[in-house]
Tab-separated table of C-alpha atoms in Angstrom:
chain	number	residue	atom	x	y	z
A	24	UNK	CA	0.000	0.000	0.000
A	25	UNK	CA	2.787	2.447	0.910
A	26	UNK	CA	4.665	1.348	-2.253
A	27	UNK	CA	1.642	2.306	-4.071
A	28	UNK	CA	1.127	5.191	-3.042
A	29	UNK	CA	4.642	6.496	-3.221
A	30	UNK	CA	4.686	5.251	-6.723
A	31	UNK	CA	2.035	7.505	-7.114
A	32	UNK	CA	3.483	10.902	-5.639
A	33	UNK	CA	6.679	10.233	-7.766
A	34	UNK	CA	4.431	10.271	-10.858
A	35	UNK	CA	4.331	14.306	-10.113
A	36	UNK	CA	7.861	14.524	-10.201
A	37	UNK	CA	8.086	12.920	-13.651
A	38	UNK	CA	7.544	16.007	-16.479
A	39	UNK	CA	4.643	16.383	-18.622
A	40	UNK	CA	4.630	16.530	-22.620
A	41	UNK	CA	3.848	19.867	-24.221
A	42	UNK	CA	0.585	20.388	-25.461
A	43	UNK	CA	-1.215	16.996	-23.208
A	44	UNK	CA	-1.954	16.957	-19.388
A	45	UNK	CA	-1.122	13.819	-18.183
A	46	UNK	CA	-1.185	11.729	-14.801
A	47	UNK	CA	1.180	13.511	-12.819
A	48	UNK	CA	-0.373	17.212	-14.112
A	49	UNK	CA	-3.765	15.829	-12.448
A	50	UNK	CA	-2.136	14.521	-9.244
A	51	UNK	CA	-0.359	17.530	-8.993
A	52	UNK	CA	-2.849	19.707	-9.386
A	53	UNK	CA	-4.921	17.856	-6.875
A	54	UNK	CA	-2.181	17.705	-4.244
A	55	UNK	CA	-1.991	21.618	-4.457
A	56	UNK	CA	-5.706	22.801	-5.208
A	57	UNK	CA	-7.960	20.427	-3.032
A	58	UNK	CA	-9.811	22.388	-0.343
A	59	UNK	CA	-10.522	18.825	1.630
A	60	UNK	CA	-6.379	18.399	1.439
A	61	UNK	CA	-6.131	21.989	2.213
A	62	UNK	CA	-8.718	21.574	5.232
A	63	UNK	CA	-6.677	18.817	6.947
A	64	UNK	CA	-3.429	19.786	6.299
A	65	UNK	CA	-4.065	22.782	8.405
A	66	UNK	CA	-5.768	20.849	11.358
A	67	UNK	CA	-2.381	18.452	11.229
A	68	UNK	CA	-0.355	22.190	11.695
A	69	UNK	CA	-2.782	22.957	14.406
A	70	UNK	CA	-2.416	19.930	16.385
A	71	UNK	CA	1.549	20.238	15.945
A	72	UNK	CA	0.923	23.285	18.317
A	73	UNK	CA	-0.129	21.136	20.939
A	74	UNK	CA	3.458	19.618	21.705
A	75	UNK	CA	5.107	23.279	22.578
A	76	UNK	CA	2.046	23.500	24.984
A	77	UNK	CA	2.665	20.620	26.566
A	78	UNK	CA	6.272	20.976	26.781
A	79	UNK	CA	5.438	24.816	28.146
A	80	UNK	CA	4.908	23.094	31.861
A	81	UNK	CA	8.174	22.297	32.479
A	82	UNK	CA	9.195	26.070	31.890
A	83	UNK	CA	8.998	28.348	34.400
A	84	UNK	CA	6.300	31.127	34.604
A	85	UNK	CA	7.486	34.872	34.991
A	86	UNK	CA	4.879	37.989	35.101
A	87	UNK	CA	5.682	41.583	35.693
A	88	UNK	CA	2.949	43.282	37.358
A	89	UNK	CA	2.731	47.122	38.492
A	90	UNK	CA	-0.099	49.494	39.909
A	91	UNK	CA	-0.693	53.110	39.537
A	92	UNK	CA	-3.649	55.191	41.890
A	93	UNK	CA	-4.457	58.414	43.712
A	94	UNK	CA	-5.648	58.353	46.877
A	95	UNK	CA	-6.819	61.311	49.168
A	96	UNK	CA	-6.247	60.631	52.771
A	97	UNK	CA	-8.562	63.351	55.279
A	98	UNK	CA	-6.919	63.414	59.037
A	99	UNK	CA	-8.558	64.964	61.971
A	100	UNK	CA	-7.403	66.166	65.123
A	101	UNK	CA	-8.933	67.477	68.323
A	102	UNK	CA	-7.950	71.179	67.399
A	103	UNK	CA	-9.559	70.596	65.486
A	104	UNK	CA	-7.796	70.693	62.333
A	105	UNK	CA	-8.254	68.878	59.593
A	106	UNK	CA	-4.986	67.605	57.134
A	107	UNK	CA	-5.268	66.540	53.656
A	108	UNK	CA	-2.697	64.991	52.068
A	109	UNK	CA	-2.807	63.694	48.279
A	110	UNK	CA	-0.908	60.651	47.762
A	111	UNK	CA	-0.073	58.753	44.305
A	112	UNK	CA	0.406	54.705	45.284
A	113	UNK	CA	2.685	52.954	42.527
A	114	UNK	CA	3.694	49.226	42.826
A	115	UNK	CA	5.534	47.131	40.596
A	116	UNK	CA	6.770	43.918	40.781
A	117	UNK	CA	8.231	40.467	39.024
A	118	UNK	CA	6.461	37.200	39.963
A	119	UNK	CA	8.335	33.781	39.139
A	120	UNK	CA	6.993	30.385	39.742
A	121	UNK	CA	8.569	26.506	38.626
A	122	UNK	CA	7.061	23.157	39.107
A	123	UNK	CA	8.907	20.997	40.703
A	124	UNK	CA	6.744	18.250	40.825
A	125	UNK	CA	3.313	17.309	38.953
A	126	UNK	CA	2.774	14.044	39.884
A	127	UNK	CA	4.205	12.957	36.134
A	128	UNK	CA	1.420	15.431	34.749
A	129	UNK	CA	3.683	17.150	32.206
A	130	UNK	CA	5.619	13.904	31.267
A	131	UNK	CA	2.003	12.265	30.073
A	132	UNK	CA	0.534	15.421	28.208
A	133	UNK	CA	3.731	15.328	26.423
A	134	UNK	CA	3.260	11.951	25.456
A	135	UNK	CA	-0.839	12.276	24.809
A	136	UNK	CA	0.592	14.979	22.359
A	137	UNK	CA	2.701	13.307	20.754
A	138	UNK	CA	-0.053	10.320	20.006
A	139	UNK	CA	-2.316	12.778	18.969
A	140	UNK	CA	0.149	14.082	16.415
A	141	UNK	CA	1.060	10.782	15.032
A	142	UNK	CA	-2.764	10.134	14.860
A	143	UNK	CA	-3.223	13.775	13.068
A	144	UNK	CA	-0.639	13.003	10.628
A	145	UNK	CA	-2.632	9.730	9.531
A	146	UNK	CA	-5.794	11.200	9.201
A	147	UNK	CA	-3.861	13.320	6.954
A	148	UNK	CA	-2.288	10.808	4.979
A	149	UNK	CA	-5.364	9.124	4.669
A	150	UNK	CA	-7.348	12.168	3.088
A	151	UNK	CA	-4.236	12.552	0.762
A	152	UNK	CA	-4.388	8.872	-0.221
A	153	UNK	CA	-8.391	9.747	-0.775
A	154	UNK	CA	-7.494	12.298	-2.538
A	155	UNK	CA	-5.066	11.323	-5.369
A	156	UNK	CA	-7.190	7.537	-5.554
A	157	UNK	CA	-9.856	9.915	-6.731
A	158	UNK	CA	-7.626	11.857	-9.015
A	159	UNK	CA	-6.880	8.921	-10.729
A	160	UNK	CA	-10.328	7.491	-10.750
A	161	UNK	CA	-11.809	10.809	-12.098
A	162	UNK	CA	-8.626	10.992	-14.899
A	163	UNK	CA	-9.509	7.403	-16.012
A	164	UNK	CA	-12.719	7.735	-16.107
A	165	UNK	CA	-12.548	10.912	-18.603
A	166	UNK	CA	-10.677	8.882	-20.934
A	167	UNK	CA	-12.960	5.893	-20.512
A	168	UNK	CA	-16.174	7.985	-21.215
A	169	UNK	CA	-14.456	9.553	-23.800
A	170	UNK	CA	-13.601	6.232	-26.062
A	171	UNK	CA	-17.206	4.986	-24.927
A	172	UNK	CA	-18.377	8.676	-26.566
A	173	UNK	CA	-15.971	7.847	-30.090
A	174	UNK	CA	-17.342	4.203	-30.201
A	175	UNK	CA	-21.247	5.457	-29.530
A	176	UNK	CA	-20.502	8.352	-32.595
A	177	UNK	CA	-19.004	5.992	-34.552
A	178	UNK	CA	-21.818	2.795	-34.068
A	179	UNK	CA	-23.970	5.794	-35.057
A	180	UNK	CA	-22.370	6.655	-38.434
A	181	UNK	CA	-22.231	2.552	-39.489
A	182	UNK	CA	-25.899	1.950	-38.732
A	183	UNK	CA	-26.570	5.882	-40.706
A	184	UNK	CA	-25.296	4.123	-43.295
A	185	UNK	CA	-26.730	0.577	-42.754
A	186	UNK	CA	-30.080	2.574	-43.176
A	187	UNK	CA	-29.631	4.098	-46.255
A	188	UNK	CA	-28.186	0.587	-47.770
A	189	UNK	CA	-31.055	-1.057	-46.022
A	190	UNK	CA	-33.467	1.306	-47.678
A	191	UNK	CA	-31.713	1.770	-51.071
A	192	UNK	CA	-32.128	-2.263	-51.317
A	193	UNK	CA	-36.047	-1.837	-50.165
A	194	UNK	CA	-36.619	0.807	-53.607
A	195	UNK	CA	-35.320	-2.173	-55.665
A	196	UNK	CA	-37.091	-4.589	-54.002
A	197	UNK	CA	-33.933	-6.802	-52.543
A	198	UNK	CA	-35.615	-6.354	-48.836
A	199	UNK	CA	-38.957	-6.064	-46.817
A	200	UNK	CA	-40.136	-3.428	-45.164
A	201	UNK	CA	-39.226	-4.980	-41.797
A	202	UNK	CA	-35.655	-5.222	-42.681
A	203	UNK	CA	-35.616	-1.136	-42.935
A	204	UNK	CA	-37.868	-0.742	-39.972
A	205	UNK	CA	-34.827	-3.329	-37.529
A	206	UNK	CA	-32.500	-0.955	-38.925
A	207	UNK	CA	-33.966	2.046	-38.525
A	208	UNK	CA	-34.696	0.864	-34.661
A	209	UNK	CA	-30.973	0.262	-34.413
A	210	UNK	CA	-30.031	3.474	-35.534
A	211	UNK	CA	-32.118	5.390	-32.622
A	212	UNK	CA	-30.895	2.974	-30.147
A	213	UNK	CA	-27.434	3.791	-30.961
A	214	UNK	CA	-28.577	7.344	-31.202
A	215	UNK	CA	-29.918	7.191	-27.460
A	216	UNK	CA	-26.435	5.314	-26.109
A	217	UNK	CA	-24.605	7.873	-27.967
A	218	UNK	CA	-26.805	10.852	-25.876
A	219	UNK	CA	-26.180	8.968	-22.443
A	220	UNK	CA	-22.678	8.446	-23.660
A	221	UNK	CA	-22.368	12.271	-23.611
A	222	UNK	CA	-24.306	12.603	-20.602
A	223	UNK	CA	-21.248	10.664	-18.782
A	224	UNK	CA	-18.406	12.214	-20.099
A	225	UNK	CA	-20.271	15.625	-18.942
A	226	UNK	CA	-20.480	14.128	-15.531
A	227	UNK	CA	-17.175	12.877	-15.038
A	228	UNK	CA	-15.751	15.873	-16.212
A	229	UNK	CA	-17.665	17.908	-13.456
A	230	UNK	CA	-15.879	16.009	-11.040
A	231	UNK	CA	-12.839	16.284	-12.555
A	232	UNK	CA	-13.166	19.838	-11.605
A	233	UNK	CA	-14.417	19.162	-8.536
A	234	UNK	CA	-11.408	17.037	-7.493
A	235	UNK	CA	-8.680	18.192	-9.317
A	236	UNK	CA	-9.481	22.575	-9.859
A	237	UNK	CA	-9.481	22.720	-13.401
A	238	UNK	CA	-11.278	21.224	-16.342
A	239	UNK	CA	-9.696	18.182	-17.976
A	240	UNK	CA	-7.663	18.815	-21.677
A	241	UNK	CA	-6.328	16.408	-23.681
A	242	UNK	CA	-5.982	13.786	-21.058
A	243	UNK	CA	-2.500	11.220	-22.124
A	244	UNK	CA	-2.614	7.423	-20.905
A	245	UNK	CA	-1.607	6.864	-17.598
A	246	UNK	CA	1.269	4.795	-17.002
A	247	UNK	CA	1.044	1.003	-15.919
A	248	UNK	CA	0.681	0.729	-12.266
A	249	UNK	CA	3.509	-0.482	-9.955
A	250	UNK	CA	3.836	-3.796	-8.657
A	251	UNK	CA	1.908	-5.527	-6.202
A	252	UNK	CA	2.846	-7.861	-3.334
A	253	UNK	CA	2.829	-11.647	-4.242
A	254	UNK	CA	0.275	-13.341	-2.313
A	255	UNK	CA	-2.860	-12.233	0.092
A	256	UNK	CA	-0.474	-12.083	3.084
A	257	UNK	CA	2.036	-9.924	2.129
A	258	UNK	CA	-0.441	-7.534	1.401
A	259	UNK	CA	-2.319	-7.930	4.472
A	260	UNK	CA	1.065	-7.643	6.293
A	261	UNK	CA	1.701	-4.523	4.504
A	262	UNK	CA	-1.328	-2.890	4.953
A	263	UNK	CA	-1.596	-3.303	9.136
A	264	UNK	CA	2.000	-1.610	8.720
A	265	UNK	CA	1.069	1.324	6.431
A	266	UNK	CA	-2.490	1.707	6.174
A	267	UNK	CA	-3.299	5.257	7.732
A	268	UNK	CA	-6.992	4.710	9.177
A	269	UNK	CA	-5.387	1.984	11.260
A	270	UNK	CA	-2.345	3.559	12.259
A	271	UNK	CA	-4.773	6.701	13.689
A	272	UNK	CA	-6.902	4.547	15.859
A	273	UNK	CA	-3.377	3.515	17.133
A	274	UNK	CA	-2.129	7.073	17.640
A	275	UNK	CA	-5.172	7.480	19.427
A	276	UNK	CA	-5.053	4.346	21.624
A	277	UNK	CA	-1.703	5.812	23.068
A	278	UNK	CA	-2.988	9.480	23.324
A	279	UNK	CA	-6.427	7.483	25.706
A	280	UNK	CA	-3.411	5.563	27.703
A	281	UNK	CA	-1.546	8.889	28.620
A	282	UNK	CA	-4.494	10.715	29.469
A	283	UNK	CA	-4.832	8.213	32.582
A	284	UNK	CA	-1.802	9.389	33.622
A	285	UNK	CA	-2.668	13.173	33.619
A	286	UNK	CA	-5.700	12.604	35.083
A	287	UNK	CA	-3.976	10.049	37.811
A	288	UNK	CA	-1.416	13.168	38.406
A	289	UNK	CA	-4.022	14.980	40.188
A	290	UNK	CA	-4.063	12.711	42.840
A	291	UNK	CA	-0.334	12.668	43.633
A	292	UNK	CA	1.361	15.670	45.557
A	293	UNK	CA	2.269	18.614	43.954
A	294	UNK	CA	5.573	21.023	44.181
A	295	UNK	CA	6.503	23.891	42.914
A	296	UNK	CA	8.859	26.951	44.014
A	297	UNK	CA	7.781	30.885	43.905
A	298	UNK	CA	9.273	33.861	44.228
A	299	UNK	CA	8.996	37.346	44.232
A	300	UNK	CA	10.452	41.012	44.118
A	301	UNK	CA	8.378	43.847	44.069
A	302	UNK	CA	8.962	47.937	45.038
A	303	UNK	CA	6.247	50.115	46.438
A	304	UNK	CA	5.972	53.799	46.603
A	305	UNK	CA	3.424	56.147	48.738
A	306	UNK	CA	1.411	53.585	49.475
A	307	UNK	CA	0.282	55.108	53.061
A	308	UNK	CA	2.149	58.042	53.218
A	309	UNK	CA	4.267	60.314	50.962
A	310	UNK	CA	7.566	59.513	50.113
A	311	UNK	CA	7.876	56.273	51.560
A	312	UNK	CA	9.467	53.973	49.627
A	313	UNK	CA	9.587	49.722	50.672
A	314	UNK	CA	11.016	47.034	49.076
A	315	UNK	CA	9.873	42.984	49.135
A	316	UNK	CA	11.485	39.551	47.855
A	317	UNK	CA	9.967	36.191	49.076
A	318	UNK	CA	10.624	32.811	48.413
A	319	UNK	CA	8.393	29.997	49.031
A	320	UNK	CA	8.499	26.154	47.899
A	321	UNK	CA	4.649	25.443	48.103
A	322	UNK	CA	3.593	21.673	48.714
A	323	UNK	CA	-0.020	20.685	47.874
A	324	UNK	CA	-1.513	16.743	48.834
A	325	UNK	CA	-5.440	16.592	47.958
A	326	UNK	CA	-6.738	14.122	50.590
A	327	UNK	CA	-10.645	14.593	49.514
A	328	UNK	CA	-12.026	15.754	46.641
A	329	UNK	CA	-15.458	14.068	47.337
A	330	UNK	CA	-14.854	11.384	44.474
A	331	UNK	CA	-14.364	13.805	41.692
A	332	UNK	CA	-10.321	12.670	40.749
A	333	UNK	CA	-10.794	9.018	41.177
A	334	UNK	CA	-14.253	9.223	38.700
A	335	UNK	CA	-11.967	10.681	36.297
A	336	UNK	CA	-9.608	7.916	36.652
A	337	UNK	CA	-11.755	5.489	36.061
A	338	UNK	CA	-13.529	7.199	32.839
A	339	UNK	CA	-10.337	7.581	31.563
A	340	UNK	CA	-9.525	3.614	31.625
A	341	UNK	CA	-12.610	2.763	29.854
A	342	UNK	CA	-11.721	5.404	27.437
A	343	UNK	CA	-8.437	3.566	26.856
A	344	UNK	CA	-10.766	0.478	26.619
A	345	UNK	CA	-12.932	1.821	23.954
A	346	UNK	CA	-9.409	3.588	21.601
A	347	UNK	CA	-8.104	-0.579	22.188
A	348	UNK	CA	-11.580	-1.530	20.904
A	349	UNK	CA	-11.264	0.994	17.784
A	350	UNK	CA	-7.828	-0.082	16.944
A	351	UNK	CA	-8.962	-3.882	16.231
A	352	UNK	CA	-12.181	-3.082	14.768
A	353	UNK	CA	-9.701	-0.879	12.566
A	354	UNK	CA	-7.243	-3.938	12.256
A	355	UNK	CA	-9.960	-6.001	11.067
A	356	UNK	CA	-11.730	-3.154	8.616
A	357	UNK	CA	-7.891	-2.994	7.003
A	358	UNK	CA	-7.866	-7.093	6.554
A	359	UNK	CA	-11.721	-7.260	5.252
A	360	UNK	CA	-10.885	-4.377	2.598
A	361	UNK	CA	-7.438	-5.613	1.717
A	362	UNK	CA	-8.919	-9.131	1.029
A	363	UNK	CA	-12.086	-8.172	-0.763
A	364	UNK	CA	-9.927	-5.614	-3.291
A	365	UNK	CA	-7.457	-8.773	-3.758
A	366	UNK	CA	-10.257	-10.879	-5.076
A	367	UNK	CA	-11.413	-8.228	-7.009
A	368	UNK	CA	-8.521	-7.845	-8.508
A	369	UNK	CA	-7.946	-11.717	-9.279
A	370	UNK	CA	-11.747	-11.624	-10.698
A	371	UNK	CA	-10.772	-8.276	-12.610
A	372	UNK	CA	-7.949	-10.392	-14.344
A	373	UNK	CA	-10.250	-13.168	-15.253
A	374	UNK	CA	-12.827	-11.165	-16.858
A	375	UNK	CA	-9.901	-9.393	-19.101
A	376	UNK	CA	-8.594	-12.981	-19.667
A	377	UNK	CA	-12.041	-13.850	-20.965
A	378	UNK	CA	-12.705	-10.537	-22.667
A	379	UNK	CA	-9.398	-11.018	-24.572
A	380	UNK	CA	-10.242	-14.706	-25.589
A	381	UNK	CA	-13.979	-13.300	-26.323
A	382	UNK	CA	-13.046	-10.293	-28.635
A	383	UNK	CA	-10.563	-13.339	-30.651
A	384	UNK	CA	-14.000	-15.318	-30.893
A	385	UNK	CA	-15.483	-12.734	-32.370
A	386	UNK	CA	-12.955	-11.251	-34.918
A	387	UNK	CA	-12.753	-14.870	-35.929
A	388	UNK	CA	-16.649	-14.818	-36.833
A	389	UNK	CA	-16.823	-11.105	-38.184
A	390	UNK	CA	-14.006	-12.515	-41.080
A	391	UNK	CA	-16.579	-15.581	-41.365
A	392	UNK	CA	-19.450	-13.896	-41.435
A	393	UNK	CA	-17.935	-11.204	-43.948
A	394	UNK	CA	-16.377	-14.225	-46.086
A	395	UNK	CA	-20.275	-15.631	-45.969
A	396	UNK	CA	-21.403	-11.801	-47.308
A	397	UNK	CA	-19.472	-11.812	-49.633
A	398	UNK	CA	-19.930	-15.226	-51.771
């Protein structure tokens, strides 16, 4: 599968002929214009954001803070005489804080990040492998409905001229009626395949479009697709190793087994170490002027949370349960589709086996029956 697929991309790399569009213009174009390739290669960016967050709690924290005010302070005395003094607080100040200790919080959210990148990246992979499997369906299928269209205009101008053989005999008298009347029915039902002929090629076009951003051209013939593996296993083998919707139920088993350990964090002790400096000015009285640093390690042990942690503890375990339970129903999807395509295939062969011998058969009896004709 991952041979197949990177056979594919390198058929973008190979260069086109002047004055045709070929395979690799399509996948090309595809891989660039897509808006549903587009769409998830920017949710894959933003989950890659989600690392440096969780690699931000091992940092420490640092704010600068500061205050500005007036204040208007009204004193009293027996006298009595009353003093008013206008004052202008100011405070400013650095605040630092490091965790020491999270209960392995950060360590886990690092790794539930990292699975849920991994599982991103497949999801991505998978819509590109979406993508370019309908490029190439939608090229080939321009091309097919586009020989069907030839064939159905061509059918059209033999039995044309069947008719006006068929009716030139019928003025002399060499046929019946009938005869003109058979070929003047085929002649409409070619006319009608030829119209739904059309119809197709219209269609398919439209989602040419649709997938690729442009309308098709002159469309060359793709090249002969790459090898496949040997036997049923090999490519069942190769698919549980490559296939992407697999491999992101997997990235999102692990990302389910770290979150129990970020949610198991919370009921383990917690450490960290703060500090501060800050400088005050008039806060009570003008022109005074103080000055604080403090230090503080800070220990924290929850001892009841009325249920709350441990709940989440457990929810989290049967959500690893149900990621496990997603990865082999995954696993067995990949096998199923893997071993229905490879009988497919095997039946695909037959048939072209048997349409080869079949179109022999009949060349064989068109020179008969044209040998018959004649004499």
């Amino acid at each position: 599968m991952r041979q197949w697929f990177s056979a594919v991309a390198l058929v973008a790399l190979v260069p086109a002929t002047a004055g045709a569009e070929t395979l690799a213009d399509a996948v090309a174009a595809a891989y660039t214009n897509n808006p549903t390739l587009q769409a998830a290669r920017a949710q894959a960016r933003a989950t890659d954001e989600t690392l440096p967050q969780a690699r931000s709690g091992y940092l420490p924290r640092i704010d600068l803070s500061g205050s500005y005010g007036v204040r208007r302070v009204d004193q009293v005395t027996p006298s009595p005489t009353t003093t008013v003094t206008d004052i202008e607080p100011k405070q400013y100040g650095v605040n630092a804080s490091q965790e020491l200790f999270t209960g392995f919080r950060r360590s886990n959210e690092v790794k539930r990040a990292n699975a849920t990148i991994d599982a991103t990246l497949e999801q991505l992979r998978s819509t590109e492998q979406t993508i370019l499997l309908q490029t190439i369906s939608a090229y080939v299928d321009v091309r097919r409905d586009e020989a069907v269209v030839t064939i159905r205009a061509n059918n059209v101008e033999v039995l044309m001229r069947q008719l006006e053989e068929a009716r030139a005999r019928f003025e002399v008298g060499d046929i019946t009626r009938t005869d003109v009347a058979q070929a003047e029915a085929r002649l409409a039902g070619a006319q009608s395949q030829l119209s739904a002929a059309r119809s197709d090629l219209a269609a398919t076009r439209a989602r040419y479009a649709q997938i690729i951003g442009n309308a098709p051209g002159t469309l060359e013939a793709p090249p002969p697709p790459p090898d496949l593996p040997d036997t049923l296993e090999a490519a069942v083998d190769m698919a549980q190793q490559a296939n992407p919707d697999y491999l992101s139920f997997k990235g999102a088993e692990r990302a389910a087994k770290a979150q129990i350990g970020v949610d198991r964090s919370e009921l383990l002790p917690q450490v960290a170490l703060t500090g501060s400096l800050a400088r005050s000015f008039d806060q009570t009285l003008p022109n005074i002027e103080t000055e604080s640093a403090t230090a503080a390690a800070q220990l924290s042990i929850p001892l009841y949370e009325g249920g709350l942690l441990r709940s989440r503890v457990r929810q989290s375990k049967e959500q690893y349960t149900r990621a496990q339970a997603q990865s082999e129903a995954a696993r067995r999807s990949v096998v199923s589709q893997v071993t229905a395509a490879w009988n497919a295939l095997d039946a695909a062969r037959q048939v072209i086996a048997s349409s080869q011998e079949q179109e022999k058969a009949n060349e064989l009896a068109l020179e008969g029956a044209r040998e018959e004709f004649g004499v």
